[in-house]
C-alpha cells in the first residue's frame, strides 16, 4: 500500500467558533467522532499513526545559515489558521485516503490536506 498524511488545519469550517469556546458536551461529541474513526481505521489495519498538535503559539522555528549556530525563534509562521492542527497517517490506496478524508471533512466541515508520503527521500 501507499501511506498518506491527512492533515487538519486550524482553519475554521462552517462553524468558526474556536474550540476553546465550545461547551463541554460539544467537545466530547467532537472527540468521540475521532475516537470512533480511529478505532475503525486501526481495526482495518489502515491507521499507522496520527497526533493532535498544539497551536502555533507554542511552536518554535529553528533556522541556520550553515555557518553559525542554529537560531530558535517564535516565528515567523504561516497564519494560525493555516498551521497544522493534527494528522492521520493511513496505509491505503489513494481512493481510500480520499474517502477517509471525505468523512473527516463532512464532520468538521473544513479542509483536509491529503499528501502521499514519499517511499524514500530524494537523492541529491
JSON list of C-alpha atoms in Angstrom, two decimals:
[
{"chain": "A", "resi": 1, "resn": "UNK", "atom": "CA", "xyz": [0.00, 0.00, 0.00]},
{"chain": "A", "resi": 2, "resn": "UNK", "atom": "CA", "xyz": [0.91, 3.65, -0.04]},
{"chain": "A", "resi": 3, "resn": "UNK", "atom": "CA", "xyz": [0.97, 5.88, 3.01]},
{"chain": "A", "resi": 4, "resn": "UNK", "atom": "CA", "xyz": [-0.86, 9.20, 3.07]},
{"chain": "A", "resi": 5, "resn": "UNK", "atom": "CA", "xyz": [-0.86, 12.06, 5.54]},
{"chain": "A", "resi": 6, "resn": "UNK", "atom": "CA", "xyz": [-4.33, 13.51, 6.15]},
{"chain": "A", "resi": 7, "resn": "UNK", "atom": "CA", "xyz": [-3.67, 16.94, 7.63]},
{"chain": "A", "resi": 8, "resn": "UNK", "atom": "CA", "xyz": [-6.17, 19.08, 9.51]},
{"chain": "A", "resi": 9, "resn": "UNK", "atom": "CA", "xyz": [-5.51, 22.80, 9.90]},
{"chain": "A", "resi": 10, "resn": "UNK", "atom": "CA", "xyz": [-6.78, 25.35, 12.38]},
{"chain": "A", "resi": 11, "resn": "UNK", "atom": "CA", "xyz": [-8.79, 26.88, 9.52]},
{"chain": "A", "resi": 12, "resn": "UNK", "atom": "CA", "xyz": [-12.41, 27.15, 10.60]},
{"chain": "A", "resi": 13, "resn": "UNK", "atom": "CA", "xyz": [-15.12, 25.27, 8.78]},
{"chain": "A", "resi": 14, "resn": "UNK", "atom": "CA", "xyz": [-18.77, 26.20, 8.66]},
{"chain": "A", "resi": 15, "resn": "UNK", "atom": "CA", "xyz": [-18.68, 26.61, 12.44]},
{"chain": "A", "resi": 16, "resn": "UNK", "atom": "CA", "xyz": [-15.97, 29.17, 13.11]},
{"chain": "A", "resi": 17, "resn": "UNK", "atom": "CA", "xyz": [-16.21, 29.27, 16.91]},
{"chain": "A", "resi": 18, "resn": "UNK", "atom": "CA", "xyz": [-12.81, 28.37, 18.42]},
{"chain": "A", "resi": 19, "resn": "UNK", "atom": "CA", "xyz": [-12.87, 25.05, 20.29]},
{"chain": "A", "resi": 20, "resn": "UNK", "atom": "CA", "xyz": [-11.89, 26.90, 23.47]},
{"chain": "A", "resi": 21, "resn": "UNK", "atom": "CA", "xyz": [-15.38, 28.46, 23.41]},
{"chain": "A", "resi": 22, "resn": "UNK", "atom": "CA", "xyz": [-17.29, 25.20, 22.84]},
{"chain": "A", "resi": 23, "resn": "UNK", "atom": "CA", "xyz": [-19.48, 23.62, 25.52]},
{"chain": "A", "resi": 24, "resn": "UNK", "atom": "CA", "xyz": [-18.01, 20.51, 27.16]},
{"chain": "A", "resi": 25, "resn": "UNK", "atom": "CA", "xyz": [-20.61, 18.27, 25.51]},
{"chain": "A", "resi": 26, "resn": "UNK", "atom": "CA", "xyz": [-19.69, 19.69, 22.08]},
{"chain": "A", "resi": 27, "resn": "UNK", "atom": "CA", "xyz": [-16.02, 18.89, 22.68]},
{"chain": "A", "resi": 28, "resn": "UNK", "atom": "CA", "xyz": [-16.95, 15.39, 23.88]},
{"chain": "A", "resi": 29, "resn": "UNK", "atom": "CA", "xyz": [-19.04, 14.74, 20.75]},
{"chain": "A", "resi": 30, "resn": "UNK", "atom": "CA", "xyz": [-16.22, 16.04, 18.55]},
{"chain": "A", "resi": 31, "resn": "UNK", "atom": "CA", "xyz": [-13.61, 13.84, 20.20]},
{"chain": "A", "resi": 32, "resn": "UNK", "atom": "CA", "xyz": [-15.97, 10.81, 20.22]},
{"chain": "A", "resi": 33, "resn": "UNK", "atom": "CA", "xyz": [-16.22, 11.08, 16.44]},
{"chain": "A", "resi": 34, "resn": "UNK", "atom": "CA", "xyz": [-12.43, 10.96, 16.11]},
{"chain": "A", "resi": 35, "resn": "UNK", "atom": "CA", "xyz": [-12.11, 8.09, 18.61]},
{"chain": "A", "resi": 36, "resn": "UNK", "atom": "CA", "xyz": [-14.69, 6.05, 16.66]},
{"chain": "A", "resi": 37, "resn": "UNK", "atom": "CA", "xyz": [-12.97, 6.77, 13.34]},
{"chain": "A", "resi": 38, "resn": "UNK", "atom": "CA", "xyz": [-9.56, 5.89, 14.80]},
{"chain": "A", "resi": 39, "resn": "UNK", "atom": "CA", "xyz": [-10.87, 2.57, 16.21]},
{"chain": "A", "resi": 40, "resn": "UNK", "atom": "CA", "xyz": [-12.31, 1.68, 12.79]},
{"chain": "A", "resi": 41, "resn": "UNK", "atom": "CA", "xyz": [-9.11, 2.58, 10.92]},
{"chain": "A", "resi": 42, "resn": "UNK", "atom": "CA", "xyz": [-6.98, 0.63, 13.43]},
{"chain": "A", "resi": 43, "resn": "UNK", "atom": "CA", "xyz": [-9.28, -2.41, 13.20]},
{"chain": "A", "resi": 44, "resn": "UNK", "atom": "CA", "xyz": [-8.92, -2.31, 9.40]},
{"chain": "A", "resi": 45, "resn": "UNK", "atom": "CA", "xyz": [-5.12, -2.06, 9.68]},
{"chain": "A", "resi": 46, "resn": "UNK", "atom": "CA", "xyz": [-5.21, 1.30, 7.88]},
{"chain": "A", "resi": 47, "resn": "UNK", "atom": "CA", "xyz": [-4.11, 3.72, 10.62]},
{"chain": "A", "resi": 48, "resn": "UNK", "atom": "CA", "xyz": [-0.35, 3.77, 11.14]},
{"chain": "A", "resi": 49, "resn": "UNK", "atom": "CA", "xyz": [-0.07, 7.00, 13.13]},
{"chain": "A", "resi": 50, "resn": "UNK", "atom": "CA", "xyz": [-1.51, 10.35, 13.95]},
{"chain": "A", "resi": 51, "resn": "UNK", "atom": "CA", "xyz": [-1.47, 13.05, 16.57]},
{"chain": "A", "resi": 52, "resn": "UNK", "atom": "CA", "xyz": [-3.20, 16.22, 17.67]},
{"chain": "A", "resi": 53, "resn": "UNK", "atom": "CA", "xyz": [-0.77, 19.15, 17.71]},
{"chain": "A", "resi": 54, "resn": "UNK", "atom": "CA", "xyz": [-0.68, 22.18, 19.98]},
{"chain": "A", "resi": 55, "resn": "UNK", "atom": "CA", "xyz": [-1.40, 25.58, 18.50]},
{"chain": "A", "resi": 56, "resn": "UNK", "atom": "CA", "xyz": [1.22, 27.65, 16.72]},
{"chain": "A", "resi": 57, "resn": "UNK", "atom": "CA", "xyz": [1.53, 29.87, 19.81]},
{"chain": "A", "resi": 58, "resn": "UNK", "atom": "CA", "xyz": [3.62, 27.06, 21.36]},
{"chain": "A", "resi": 59, "resn": "UNK", "atom": "CA", "xyz": [5.70, 26.33, 18.25]},
{"chain": "A", "resi": 60, "resn": "UNK", "atom": "CA", "xyz": [9.30, 27.30, 17.56]},
{"chain": "A", "resi": 61, "resn": "UNK", "atom": "CA", "xyz": [11.24, 27.79, 14.33]},
{"chain": "A", "resi": 62, "resn": "UNK", "atom": "CA", "xyz": [14.85, 26.63, 14.08]},
{"chain": "A", "resi": 63, "resn": "UNK", "atom": "CA", "xyz": [16.95, 28.22, 11.33]},
{"chain": "A", "resi": 64, "resn": "UNK", "atom": "CA", "xyz": [20.59, 28.10, 10.36]},
{"chain": "A", "resi": 65, "resn": "UNK", "atom": "CA", "xyz": [22.77, 29.64, 7.70]},
{"chain": "A", "resi": 66, "resn": "UNK", "atom": "CA", "xyz": [25.14, 26.67, 7.95]},
{"chain": "A", "resi": 67, "resn": "UNK", "atom": "CA", "xyz": [27.99, 28.78, 9.34]},
{"chain": "A", "resi": 68, "resn": "UNK", "atom": "CA", "xyz": [26.72, 29.92, 12.74]},
{"chain": "A", "resi": 69, "resn": "UNK", "atom": "CA", "xyz": [24.90, 28.05, 15.47]},
{"chain": "A", "resi": 70, "resn": "UNK", "atom": "CA", "xyz": [21.21, 27.39, 14.78]},
{"chain": "A", "resi": 71, "resn": "UNK", "atom": "CA", "xyz": [18.79, 30.09, 15.95]},
{"chain": "A", "resi": 72, "resn": "UNK", "atom": "CA", "xyz": [15.50, 29.27, 17.71]},
{"chain": "A", "resi": 73, "resn": "UNK", "atom": "CA", "xyz": [12.70, 31.84, 17.42]},
{"chain": "A", "resi": 74, "resn": "UNK", "atom": "CA", "xyz": [8.97, 32.15, 17.98]},
{"chain": "A", "resi": 75, "resn": "UNK", "atom": "CA", "xyz": [8.27, 32.73, 14.26]},
{"chain": "A", "resi": 76, "resn": "UNK", "atom": "CA", "xyz": [7.62, 33.74, 11.59]},
{"chain": "A", "resi": 77, "resn": "UNK", "atom": "CA", "xyz": [4.80, 31.31, 10.90]},
{"chain": "A", "resi": 78, "resn": "UNK", "atom": "CA", "xyz": [2.05, 30.96, 8.37]},
{"chain": "A", "resi": 79, "resn": "UNK", "atom": "CA", "xyz": [-1.22, 32.42, 9.56]},
{"chain": "A", "resi": 80, "resn": "UNK", "atom": "CA", "xyz": [-2.51, 30.40, 12.53]},
{"chain": "A", "resi": 81, "resn": "UNK", "atom": "CA", "xyz": [-5.46, 29.10, 10.54]},
{"chain": "A", "resi": 82, "resn": "UNK", "atom": "CA", "xyz": [-3.02, 27.61, 8.01]},
{"chain": "A", "resi": 83, "resn": "UNK", "atom": "CA", "xyz": [-1.00, 25.78, 10.67]},
{"chain": "A", "resi": 84, "resn": "UNK", "atom": "CA", "xyz": [-1.28, 22.02, 11.03]},
{"chain": "A", "resi": 85, "resn": "UNK", "atom": "CA", "xyz": [-3.60, 21.11, 13.92]},
{"chain": "A", "resi": 86, "resn": "UNK", "atom": "CA", "xyz": [-3.31, 17.35, 13.68]},
{"chain": "A", "resi": 87, "resn": "UNK", "atom": "CA", "xyz": [-2.89, 14.47, 11.28]},
{"chain": "A", "resi": 88, "resn": "UNK", "atom": "CA", "xyz": [-3.54, 10.83, 10.49]},
{"chain": "A", "resi": 89, "resn": "UNK", "atom": "CA", "xyz": [-1.14, 8.58, 8.63]},
{"chain": "A", "resi": 90, "resn": "UNK", "atom": "CA", "xyz": [-3.01, 5.87, 6.76]},
{"chain": "A", "resi": 91, "resn": "UNK", "atom": "CA", "xyz": [-1.62, 3.00, 4.71]},
{"chain": "A", "resi": 92, "resn": "UNK", "atom": "CA", "xyz": [-4.18, 2.67, 1.92]},
{"chain": "A", "resi": 93, "resn": "UNK", "atom": "CA", "xyz": [-4.78, 3.20, -1.77]},
{"chain": "A", "resi": 94, "resn": "UNK", "atom": "CA", "xyz": [-5.34, 6.81, -2.86]},
{"chain": "A", "resi": 95, "resn": "UNK", "atom": "CA", "xyz": [-9.10, 6.39, -3.35]},
{"chain": "A", "resi": 96, "resn": "UNK", "atom": "CA", "xyz": [-9.44, 5.10, 0.23]},
{"chain": "A", "resi": 97, "resn": "UNK", "atom": "CA", "xyz": [-7.33, 8.01, 1.58]},
{"chain": "A", "resi": 98, "resn": "UNK", "atom": "CA", "xyz": [-9.69, 10.41, -0.20]},
{"chain": "A", "resi": 99, "resn": "UNK", "atom": "CA", "xyz": [-12.70, 8.52, 1.17]},
{"chain": "A", "resi": 100, "resn": "UNK", "atom": "CA", "xyz": [-11.39, 8.80, 4.74]},
{"chain": "A", "resi": 101, "resn": "UNK", "atom": "CA", "xyz": [-10.61, 12.50, 4.24]},
{"chain": "A", "resi": 102, "resn": "UNK", "atom": "CA", "xyz": [-14.14, 13.00, 2.90]},
{"chain": "A", "resi": 103, "resn": "UNK", "atom": "CA", "xyz": [-15.57, 11.51, 6.09]},
{"chain": "A", "resi": 104, "resn": "UNK", "atom": "CA", "xyz": [-13.50, 13.89, 8.20]},
{"chain": "A", "resi": 105, "resn": "UNK", "atom": "CA", "xyz": [-14.44, 16.89, 6.03]},
{"chain": "A", "resi": 106, "resn": "UNK", "atom": "CA", "xyz": [-18.12, 16.02, 6.30]},
{"chain": "A", "resi": 107, "resn": "UNK", "atom": "CA", "xyz": [-17.75, 16.10, 10.08]},
{"chain": "A", "resi": 108, "resn": "UNK", "atom": "CA", "xyz": [-15.55, 19.14, 10.62]},
{"chain": "A", "resi": 109, "resn": "UNK", "atom": "CA", "xyz": [-16.76, 20.99, 7.53]},
{"chain": "A", "resi": 110, "resn": "UNK", "atom": "CA", "xyz": [-13.25, 22.32, 6.95]},
{"chain": "A", "resi": 111, "resn": "UNK", "atom": "CA", "xyz": [-10.42, 21.34, 4.60]},
{"chain": "A", "resi": 112, "resn": "UNK", "atom": "CA", "xyz": [-8.24, 18.25, 4.90]},
{"chain": "A", "resi": 113, "resn": "UNK", "atom": "CA", "xyz": [-4.94, 18.09, 3.03]},
{"chain": "A", "resi": 114, "resn": "UNK", "atom": "CA", "xyz": [-4.14, 14.65, 1.60]},
{"chain": "A", "resi": 115, "resn": "UNK", "atom": "CA", "xyz": [-0.46, 14.09, 0.77]},
{"chain": "A", "resi": 116, "resn": "UNK", "atom": "CA", "xyz": [1.32, 10.94, -0.25]},
{"chain": "A", "resi": 117, "resn": "UNK", "atom": "CA", "xyz": [4.29, 10.09, 1.93]},
{"chain": "A", "resi": 118, "resn": "UNK", "atom": "CA", "xyz": [7.41, 9.50, -0.14]},
{"chain": "A", "resi": 119, "resn": "UNK", "atom": "CA", "xyz": [8.83, 5.98, -0.04]},
{"chain": "A", "resi": 120, "resn": "UNK", "atom": "CA", "xyz": [12.34, 7.37, 0.24]},
{"chain": "A", "resi": 121, "resn": "UNK", "atom": "CA", "xyz": [13.92, 10.82, 0.48]},
{"chain": "A", "resi": 122, "resn": "UNK", "atom": "CA", "xyz": [15.10, 12.30, -2.80]},
{"chain": "A", "resi": 123, "resn": "UNK", "atom": "CA", "xyz": [18.70, 11.64, -3.68]},
{"chain": "A", "resi": 124, "resn": "UNK", "atom": "CA", "xyz": [20.83, 14.67, -4.42]}
]
